[in-house]
Short mmCIF file of C-alpha atoms and ligand atoms in Angstrom, two decimals:
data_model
loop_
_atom_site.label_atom_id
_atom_site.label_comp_id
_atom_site.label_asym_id
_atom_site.label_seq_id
_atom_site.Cartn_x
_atom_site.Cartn_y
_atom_site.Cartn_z
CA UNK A 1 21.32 4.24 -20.32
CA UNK A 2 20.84 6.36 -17.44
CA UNK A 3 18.96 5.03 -14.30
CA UNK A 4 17.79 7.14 -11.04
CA UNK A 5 15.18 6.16 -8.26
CA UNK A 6 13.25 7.73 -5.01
CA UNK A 7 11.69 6.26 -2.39
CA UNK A 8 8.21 6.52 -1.13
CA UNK A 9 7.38 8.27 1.97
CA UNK A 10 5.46 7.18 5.34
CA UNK A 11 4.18 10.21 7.93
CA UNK A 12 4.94 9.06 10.92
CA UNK A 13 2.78 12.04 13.20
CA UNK A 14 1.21 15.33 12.00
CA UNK A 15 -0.65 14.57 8.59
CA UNK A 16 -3.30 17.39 7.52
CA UNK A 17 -2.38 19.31 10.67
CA UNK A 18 1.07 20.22 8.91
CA UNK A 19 -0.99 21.41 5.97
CA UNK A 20 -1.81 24.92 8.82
CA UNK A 21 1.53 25.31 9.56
CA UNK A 22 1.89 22.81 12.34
CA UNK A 23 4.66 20.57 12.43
CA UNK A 24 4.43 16.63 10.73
CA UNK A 25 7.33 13.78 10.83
CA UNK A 26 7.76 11.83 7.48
CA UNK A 27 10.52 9.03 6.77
CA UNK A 28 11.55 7.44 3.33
CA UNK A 29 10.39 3.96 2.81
CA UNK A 30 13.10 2.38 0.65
CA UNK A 31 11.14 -0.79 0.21
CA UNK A 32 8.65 0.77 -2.07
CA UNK A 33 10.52 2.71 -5.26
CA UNK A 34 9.77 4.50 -8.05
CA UNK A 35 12.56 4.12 -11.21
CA UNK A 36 13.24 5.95 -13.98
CA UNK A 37 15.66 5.32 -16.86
CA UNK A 38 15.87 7.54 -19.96
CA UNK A 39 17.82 5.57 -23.34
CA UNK A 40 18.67 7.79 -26.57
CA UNK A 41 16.61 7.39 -29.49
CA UNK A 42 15.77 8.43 -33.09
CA UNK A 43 12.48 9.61 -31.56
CA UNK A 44 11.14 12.29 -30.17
CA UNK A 45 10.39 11.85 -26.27
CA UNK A 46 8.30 9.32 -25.44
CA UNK A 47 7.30 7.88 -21.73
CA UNK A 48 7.11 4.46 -21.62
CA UNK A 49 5.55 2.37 -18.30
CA UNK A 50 4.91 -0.88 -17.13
CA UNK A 51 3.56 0.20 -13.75
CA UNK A 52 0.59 1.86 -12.64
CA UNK A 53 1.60 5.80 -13.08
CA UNK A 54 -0.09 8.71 -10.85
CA UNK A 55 -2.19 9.53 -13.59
CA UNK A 56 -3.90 5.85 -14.11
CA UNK A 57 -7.85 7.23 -15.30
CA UNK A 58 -6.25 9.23 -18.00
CA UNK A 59 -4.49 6.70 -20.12
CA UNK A 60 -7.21 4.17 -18.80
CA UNK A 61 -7.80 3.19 -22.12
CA UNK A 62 -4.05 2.87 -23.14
CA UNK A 63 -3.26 0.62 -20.23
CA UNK A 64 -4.81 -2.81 -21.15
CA UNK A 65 -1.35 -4.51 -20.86
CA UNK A 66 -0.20 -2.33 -18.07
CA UNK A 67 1.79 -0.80 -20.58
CA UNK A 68 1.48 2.73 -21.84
CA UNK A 69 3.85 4.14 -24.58
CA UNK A 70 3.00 7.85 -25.24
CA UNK A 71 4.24 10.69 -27.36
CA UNK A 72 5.72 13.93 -24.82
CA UNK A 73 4.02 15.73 -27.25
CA UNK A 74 1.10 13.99 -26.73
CA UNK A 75 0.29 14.82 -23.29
CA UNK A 76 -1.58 17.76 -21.45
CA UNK A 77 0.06 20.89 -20.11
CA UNK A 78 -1.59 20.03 -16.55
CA UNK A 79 -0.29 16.24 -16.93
CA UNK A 80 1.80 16.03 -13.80
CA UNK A 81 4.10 13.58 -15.67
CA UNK A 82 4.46 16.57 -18.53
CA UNK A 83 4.30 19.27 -15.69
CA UNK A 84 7.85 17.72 -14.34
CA UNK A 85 9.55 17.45 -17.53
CA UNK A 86 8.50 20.45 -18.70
CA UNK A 87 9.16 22.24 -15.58
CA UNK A 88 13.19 20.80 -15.37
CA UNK A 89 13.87 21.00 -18.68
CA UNK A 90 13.23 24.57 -18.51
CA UNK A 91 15.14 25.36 -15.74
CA UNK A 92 17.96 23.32 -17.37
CA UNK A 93 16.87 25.56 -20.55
CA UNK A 94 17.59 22.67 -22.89
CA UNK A 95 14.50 21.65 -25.49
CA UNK A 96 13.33 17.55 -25.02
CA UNK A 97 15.66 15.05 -25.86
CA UNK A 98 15.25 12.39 -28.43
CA UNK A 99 14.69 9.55 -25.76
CA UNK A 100 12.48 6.66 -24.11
CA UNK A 101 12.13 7.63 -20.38
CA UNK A 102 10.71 4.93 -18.84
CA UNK A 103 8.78 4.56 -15.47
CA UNK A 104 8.72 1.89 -13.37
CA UNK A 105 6.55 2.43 -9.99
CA UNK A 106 6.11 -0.15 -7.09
CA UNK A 107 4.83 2.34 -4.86
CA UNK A 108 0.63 1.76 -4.74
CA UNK A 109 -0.89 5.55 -5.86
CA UNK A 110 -2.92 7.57 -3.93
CA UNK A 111 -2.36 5.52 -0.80
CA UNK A 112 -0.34 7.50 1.31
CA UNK A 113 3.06 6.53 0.46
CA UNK A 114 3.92 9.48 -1.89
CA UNK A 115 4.03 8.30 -5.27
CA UNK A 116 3.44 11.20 -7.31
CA UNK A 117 6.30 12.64 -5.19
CA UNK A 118 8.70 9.95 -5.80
CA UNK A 119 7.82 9.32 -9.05
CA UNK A 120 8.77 13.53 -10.18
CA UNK A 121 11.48 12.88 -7.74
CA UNK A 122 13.08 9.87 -9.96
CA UNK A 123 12.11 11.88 -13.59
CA UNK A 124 14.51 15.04 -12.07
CA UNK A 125 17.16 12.98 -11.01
CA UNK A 126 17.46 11.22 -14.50
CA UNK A 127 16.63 13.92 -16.25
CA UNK A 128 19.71 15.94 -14.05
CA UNK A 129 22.19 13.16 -14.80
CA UNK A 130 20.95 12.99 -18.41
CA UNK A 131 21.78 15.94 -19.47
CA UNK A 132 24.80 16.42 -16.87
CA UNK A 133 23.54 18.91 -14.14
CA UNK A 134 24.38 18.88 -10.19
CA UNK A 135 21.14 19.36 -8.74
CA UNK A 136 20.73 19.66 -4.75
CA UNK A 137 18.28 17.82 -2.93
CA UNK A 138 16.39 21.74 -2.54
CA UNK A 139 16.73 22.31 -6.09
CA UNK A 140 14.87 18.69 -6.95
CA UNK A 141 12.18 19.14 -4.03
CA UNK A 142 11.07 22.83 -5.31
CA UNK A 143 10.83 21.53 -8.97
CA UNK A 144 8.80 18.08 -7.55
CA UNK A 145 6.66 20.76 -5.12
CA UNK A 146 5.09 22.57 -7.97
CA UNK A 147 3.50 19.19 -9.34
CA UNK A 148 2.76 18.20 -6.28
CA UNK A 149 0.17 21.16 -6.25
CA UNK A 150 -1.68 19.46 -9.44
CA UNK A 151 -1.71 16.01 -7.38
CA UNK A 152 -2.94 17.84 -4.71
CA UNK A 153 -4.40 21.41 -4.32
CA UNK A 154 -2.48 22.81 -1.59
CA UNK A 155 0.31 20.98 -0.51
CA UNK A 156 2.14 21.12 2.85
CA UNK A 157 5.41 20.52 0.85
CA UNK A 158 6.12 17.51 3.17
CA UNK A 159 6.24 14.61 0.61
CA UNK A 160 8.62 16.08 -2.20
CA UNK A 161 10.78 17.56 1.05
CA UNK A 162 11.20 13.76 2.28
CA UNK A 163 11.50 12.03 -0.71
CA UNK A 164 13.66 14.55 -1.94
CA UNK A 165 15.75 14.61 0.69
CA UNK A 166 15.83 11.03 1.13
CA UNK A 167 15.94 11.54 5.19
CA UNK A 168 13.81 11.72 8.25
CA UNK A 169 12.08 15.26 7.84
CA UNK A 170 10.86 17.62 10.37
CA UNK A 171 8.89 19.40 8.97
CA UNK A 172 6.77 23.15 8.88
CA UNK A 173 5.29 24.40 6.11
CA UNK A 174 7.35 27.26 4.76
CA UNK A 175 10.58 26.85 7.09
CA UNK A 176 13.83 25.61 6.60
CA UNK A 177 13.82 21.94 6.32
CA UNK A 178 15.09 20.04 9.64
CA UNK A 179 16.62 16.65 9.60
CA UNK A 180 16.79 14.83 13.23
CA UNK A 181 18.52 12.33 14.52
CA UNK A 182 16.84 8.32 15.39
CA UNK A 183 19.00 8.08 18.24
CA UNK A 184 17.59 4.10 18.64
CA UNK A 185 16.26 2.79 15.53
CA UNK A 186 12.14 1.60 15.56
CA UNK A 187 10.23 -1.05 13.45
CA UNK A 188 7.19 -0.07 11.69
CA UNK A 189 4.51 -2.23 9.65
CA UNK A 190 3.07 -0.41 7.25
CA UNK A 191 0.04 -1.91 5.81
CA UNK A 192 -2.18 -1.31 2.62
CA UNK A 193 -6.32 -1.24 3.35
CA UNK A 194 -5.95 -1.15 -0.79
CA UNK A 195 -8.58 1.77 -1.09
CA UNK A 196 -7.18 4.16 -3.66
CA UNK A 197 -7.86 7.77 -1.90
CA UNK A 198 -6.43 10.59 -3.74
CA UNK A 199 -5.09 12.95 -1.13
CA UNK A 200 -6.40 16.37 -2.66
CA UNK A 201 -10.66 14.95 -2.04
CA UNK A 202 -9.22 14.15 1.67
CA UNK A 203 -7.44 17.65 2.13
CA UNK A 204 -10.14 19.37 0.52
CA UNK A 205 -12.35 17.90 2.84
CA UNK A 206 -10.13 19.12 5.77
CA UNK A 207 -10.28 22.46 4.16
CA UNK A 208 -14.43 22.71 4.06
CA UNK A 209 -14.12 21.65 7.59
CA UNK A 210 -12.20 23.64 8.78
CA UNK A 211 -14.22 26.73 7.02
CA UNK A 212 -16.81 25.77 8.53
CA UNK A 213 -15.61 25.42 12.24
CA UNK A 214 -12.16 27.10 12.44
CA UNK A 215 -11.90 26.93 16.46
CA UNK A 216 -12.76 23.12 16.55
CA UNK A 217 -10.12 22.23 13.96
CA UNK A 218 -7.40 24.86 15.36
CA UNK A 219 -7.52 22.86 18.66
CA UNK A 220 -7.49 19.50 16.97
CA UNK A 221 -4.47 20.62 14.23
CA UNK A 222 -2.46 22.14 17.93
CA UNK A 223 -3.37 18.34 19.49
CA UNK A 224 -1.78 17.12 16.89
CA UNK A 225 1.44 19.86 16.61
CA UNK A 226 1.68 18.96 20.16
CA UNK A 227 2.46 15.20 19.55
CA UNK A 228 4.39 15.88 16.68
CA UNK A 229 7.34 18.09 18.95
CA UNK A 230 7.03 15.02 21.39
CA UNK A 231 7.40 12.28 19.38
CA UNK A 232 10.76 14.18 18.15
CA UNK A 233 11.99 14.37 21.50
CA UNK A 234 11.35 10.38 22.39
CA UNK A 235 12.49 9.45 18.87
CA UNK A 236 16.09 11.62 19.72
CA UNK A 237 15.96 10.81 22.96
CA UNK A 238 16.37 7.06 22.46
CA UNK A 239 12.74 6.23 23.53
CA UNK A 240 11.01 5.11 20.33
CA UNK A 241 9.56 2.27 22.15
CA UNK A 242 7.27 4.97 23.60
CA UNK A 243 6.00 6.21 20.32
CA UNK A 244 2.92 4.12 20.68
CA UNK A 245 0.54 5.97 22.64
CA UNK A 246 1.59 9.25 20.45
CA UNK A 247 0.29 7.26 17.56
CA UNK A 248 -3.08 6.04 19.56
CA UNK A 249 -4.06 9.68 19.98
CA UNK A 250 -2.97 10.84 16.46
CA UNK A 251 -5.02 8.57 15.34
CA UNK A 252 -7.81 9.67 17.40
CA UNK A 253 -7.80 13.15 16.10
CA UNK A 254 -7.40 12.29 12.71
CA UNK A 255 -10.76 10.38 13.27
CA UNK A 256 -11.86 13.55 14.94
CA UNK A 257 -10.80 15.11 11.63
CA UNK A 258 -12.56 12.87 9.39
CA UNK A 259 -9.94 11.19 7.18
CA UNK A 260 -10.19 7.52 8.52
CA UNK A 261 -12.87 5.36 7.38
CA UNK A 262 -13.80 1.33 9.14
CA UNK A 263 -11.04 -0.25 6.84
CA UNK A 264 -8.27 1.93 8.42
CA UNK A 265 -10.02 2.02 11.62
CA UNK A 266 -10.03 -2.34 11.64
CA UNK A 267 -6.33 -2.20 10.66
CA UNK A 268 -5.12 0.16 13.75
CA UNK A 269 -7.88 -2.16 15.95
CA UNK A 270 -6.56 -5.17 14.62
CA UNK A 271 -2.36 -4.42 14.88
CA UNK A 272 -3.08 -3.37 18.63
CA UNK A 273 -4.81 -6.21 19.83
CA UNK A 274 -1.83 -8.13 18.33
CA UNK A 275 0.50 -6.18 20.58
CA UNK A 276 1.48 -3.41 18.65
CA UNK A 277 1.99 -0.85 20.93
CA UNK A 278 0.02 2.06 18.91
CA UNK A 279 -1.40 2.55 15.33
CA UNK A 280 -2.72 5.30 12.83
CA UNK A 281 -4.00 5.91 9.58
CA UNK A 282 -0.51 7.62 7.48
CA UNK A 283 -0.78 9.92 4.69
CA UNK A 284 -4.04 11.53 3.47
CA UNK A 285 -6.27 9.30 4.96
CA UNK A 286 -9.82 7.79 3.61
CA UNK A 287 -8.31 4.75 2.71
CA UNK A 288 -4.55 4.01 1.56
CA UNK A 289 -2.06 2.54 4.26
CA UNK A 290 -1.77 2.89 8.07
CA UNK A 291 1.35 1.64 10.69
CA UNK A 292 2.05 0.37 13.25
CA UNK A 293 4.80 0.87 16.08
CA UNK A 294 6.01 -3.01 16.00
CA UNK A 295 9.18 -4.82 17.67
CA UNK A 296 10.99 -8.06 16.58
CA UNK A 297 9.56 -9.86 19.04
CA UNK A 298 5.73 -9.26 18.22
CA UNK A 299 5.76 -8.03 14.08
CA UNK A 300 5.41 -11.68 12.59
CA UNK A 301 2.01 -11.72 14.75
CA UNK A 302 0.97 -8.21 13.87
CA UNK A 303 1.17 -8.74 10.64
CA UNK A 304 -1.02 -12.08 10.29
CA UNK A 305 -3.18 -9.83 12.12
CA UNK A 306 -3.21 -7.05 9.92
CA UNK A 307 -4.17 -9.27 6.57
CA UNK A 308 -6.33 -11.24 8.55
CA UNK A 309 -8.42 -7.61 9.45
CA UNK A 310 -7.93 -6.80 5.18
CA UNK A 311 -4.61 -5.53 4.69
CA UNK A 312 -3.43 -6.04 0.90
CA UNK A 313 0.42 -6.03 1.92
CA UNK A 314 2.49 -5.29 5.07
CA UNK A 315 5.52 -3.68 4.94
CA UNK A 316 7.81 -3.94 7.57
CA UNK A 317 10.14 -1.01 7.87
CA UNK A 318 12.78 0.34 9.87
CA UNK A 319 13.33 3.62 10.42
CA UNK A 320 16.71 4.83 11.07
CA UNK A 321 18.65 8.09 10.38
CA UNK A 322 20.17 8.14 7.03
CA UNK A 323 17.04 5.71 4.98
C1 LIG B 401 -0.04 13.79 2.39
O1 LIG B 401 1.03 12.87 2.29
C2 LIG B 401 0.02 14.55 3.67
C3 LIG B 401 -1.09 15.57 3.91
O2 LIG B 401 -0.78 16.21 5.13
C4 LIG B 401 -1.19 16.57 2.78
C5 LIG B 401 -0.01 17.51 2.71
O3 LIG B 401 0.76 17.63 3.68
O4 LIG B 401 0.12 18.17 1.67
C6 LIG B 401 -2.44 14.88 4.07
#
């Protein structure tokens, strides 16, 4: 039986702005993984899961265990789950095997943390080992990228390049992915408002915005460019514990942007007046998880705080060069 995984994904600055070309920061989140094993069978293809897939409305009525068994054959061209197969098979130019793939998924959907990403991510690599390919992390992040544009509309390219990668990611649309180095390693909690917000309404949303007033959004999108480069610098510079103000006014034009919402908005009040030293919505915004810049000595308290203000789970991360 053959077994692969990826991680989810946090963005640590530059959400929505990096979808216009500025920069964004996004770490893997090992904590939170999505698995996929394939096992030979007399069958044709079938998927098999017992988690909660990126595609939950559409097998709605298949679900009432949690668990979904469905034919390959069975599923829509524009399926994202028979988008990714489809797409690496082909490039593998092999026909579908006779096998149970099965998904396992502990990463919450459409709340920031990239689990349509990681899930592709984990099909490629088991499909790659499966049938005996060496595919590079590029290779596995332009497959993942082209069903990232049916979770999404018009992705930056920032979630399948991180989970991909399985590194910290600067990133700009279009240009050669840059790694950097976390010269001091930093503690994040991550925590869950548990509103399911599909990132394509939120960047949609963005997108009518930004048609509407171009010069108000250009400035906010260079605010948030501008943090982006800086928060590099401090993070390879040794000086994460200065991250939290960069957060504070991310947050604040992401506000200005109109992707938080009160839930997100309590969270990032909440983890600050528990001594975090800054907080912001991560991800696509409208609902899913925010985080918080957090040190030994104060995350036990932040966190009470944050599930006391809502939160459905707090991670606590760390964030380090090689996730
Ligand atoms: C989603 O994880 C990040 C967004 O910036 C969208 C994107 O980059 O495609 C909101």
């Amino acid at each position: 039986m053959i077994s692969e995984t990826a991680s989810g994904k946090i963005i640590l600055f530059g959400e929505h702005a990096v979808v216009y070309q500025r920069p964004a920061i996004a770490v893997p989140v090992s904590q939170v993984q999505a698995r996929v094993t394939i096992k030979k069978s007399k069958q044709p293809l079938t998927i098999q899961t017992s988690e909660v897939l990126p595609t939950p409305l559409r097998y709605g009525a298949l679900r009432e265990n949690s668990e979904v068994l469905i034919s390959y054959a069975d599923l829509r061209d524009d399926d994202p789950l028979k988008a990714i197969i489809q797409l690496t098979l082909r490039s593998f130019k092999v026909t579908p095997p006779h096998a149970t793939l099965t998904i396992h998924s502990t990463i919450p959907i459409a709340s920031g943390l990239g689990s349509g990403a990681a899930v592709s991510t984990a099909i490629v690599r088991a499909l790659a080992q499966y049938f005996k390919r060496d595919l590079d992390s590029a290779a596995i992040s332009s497959l993942v990228y082209e069903v990232e544009k049916i979770h999404h509309g018009t992705p930056s390219g920032i979630d399948n390049t991180v989970i991909a990668y399985g590194k910290p990611v600067y990133f700009v649309r279009g240009q050669p992915i840059e790694t950097f180095n976390v010269a001091r390693p930093f503690r994040l909690a991550i925590a869950d408002t548990g509103i399911q917000s599909p990132t394509k309404i939120a960047v949609g949303d963005v997108r009518a915005a930004w048609e509407a007033d171009k010069d108000r959004h250009e400035k906010i999108f260079d605010g948030c460019g501008a943090i982006t480069q800086q928060a590099r610098k401090l993070i390879e510079d040794g000086q994460p514990d200065q991250l939290g103000s960069l957060m504070n006014e991310n947050h604040k034009l992401l506000r200005e942007m109109g992707v938080s919402c009160p839930e997100l908005d309590d969270l990032v009040d909440a983890a600050t007046r528990a001594g975090a030293s800054g907080a912001k919505l991560s991800g696509g915004g409208r609902g899913g998880n925010m985080i918080a810049l957090v040190n030994e000595a104060n995350e036990g308290e932040v966190r009470e705080a944050l599930m006391g203000a809502g939160a459905k789970q707090v991670i606590i991360t760390t964030v380090t060069s090689d996730q």
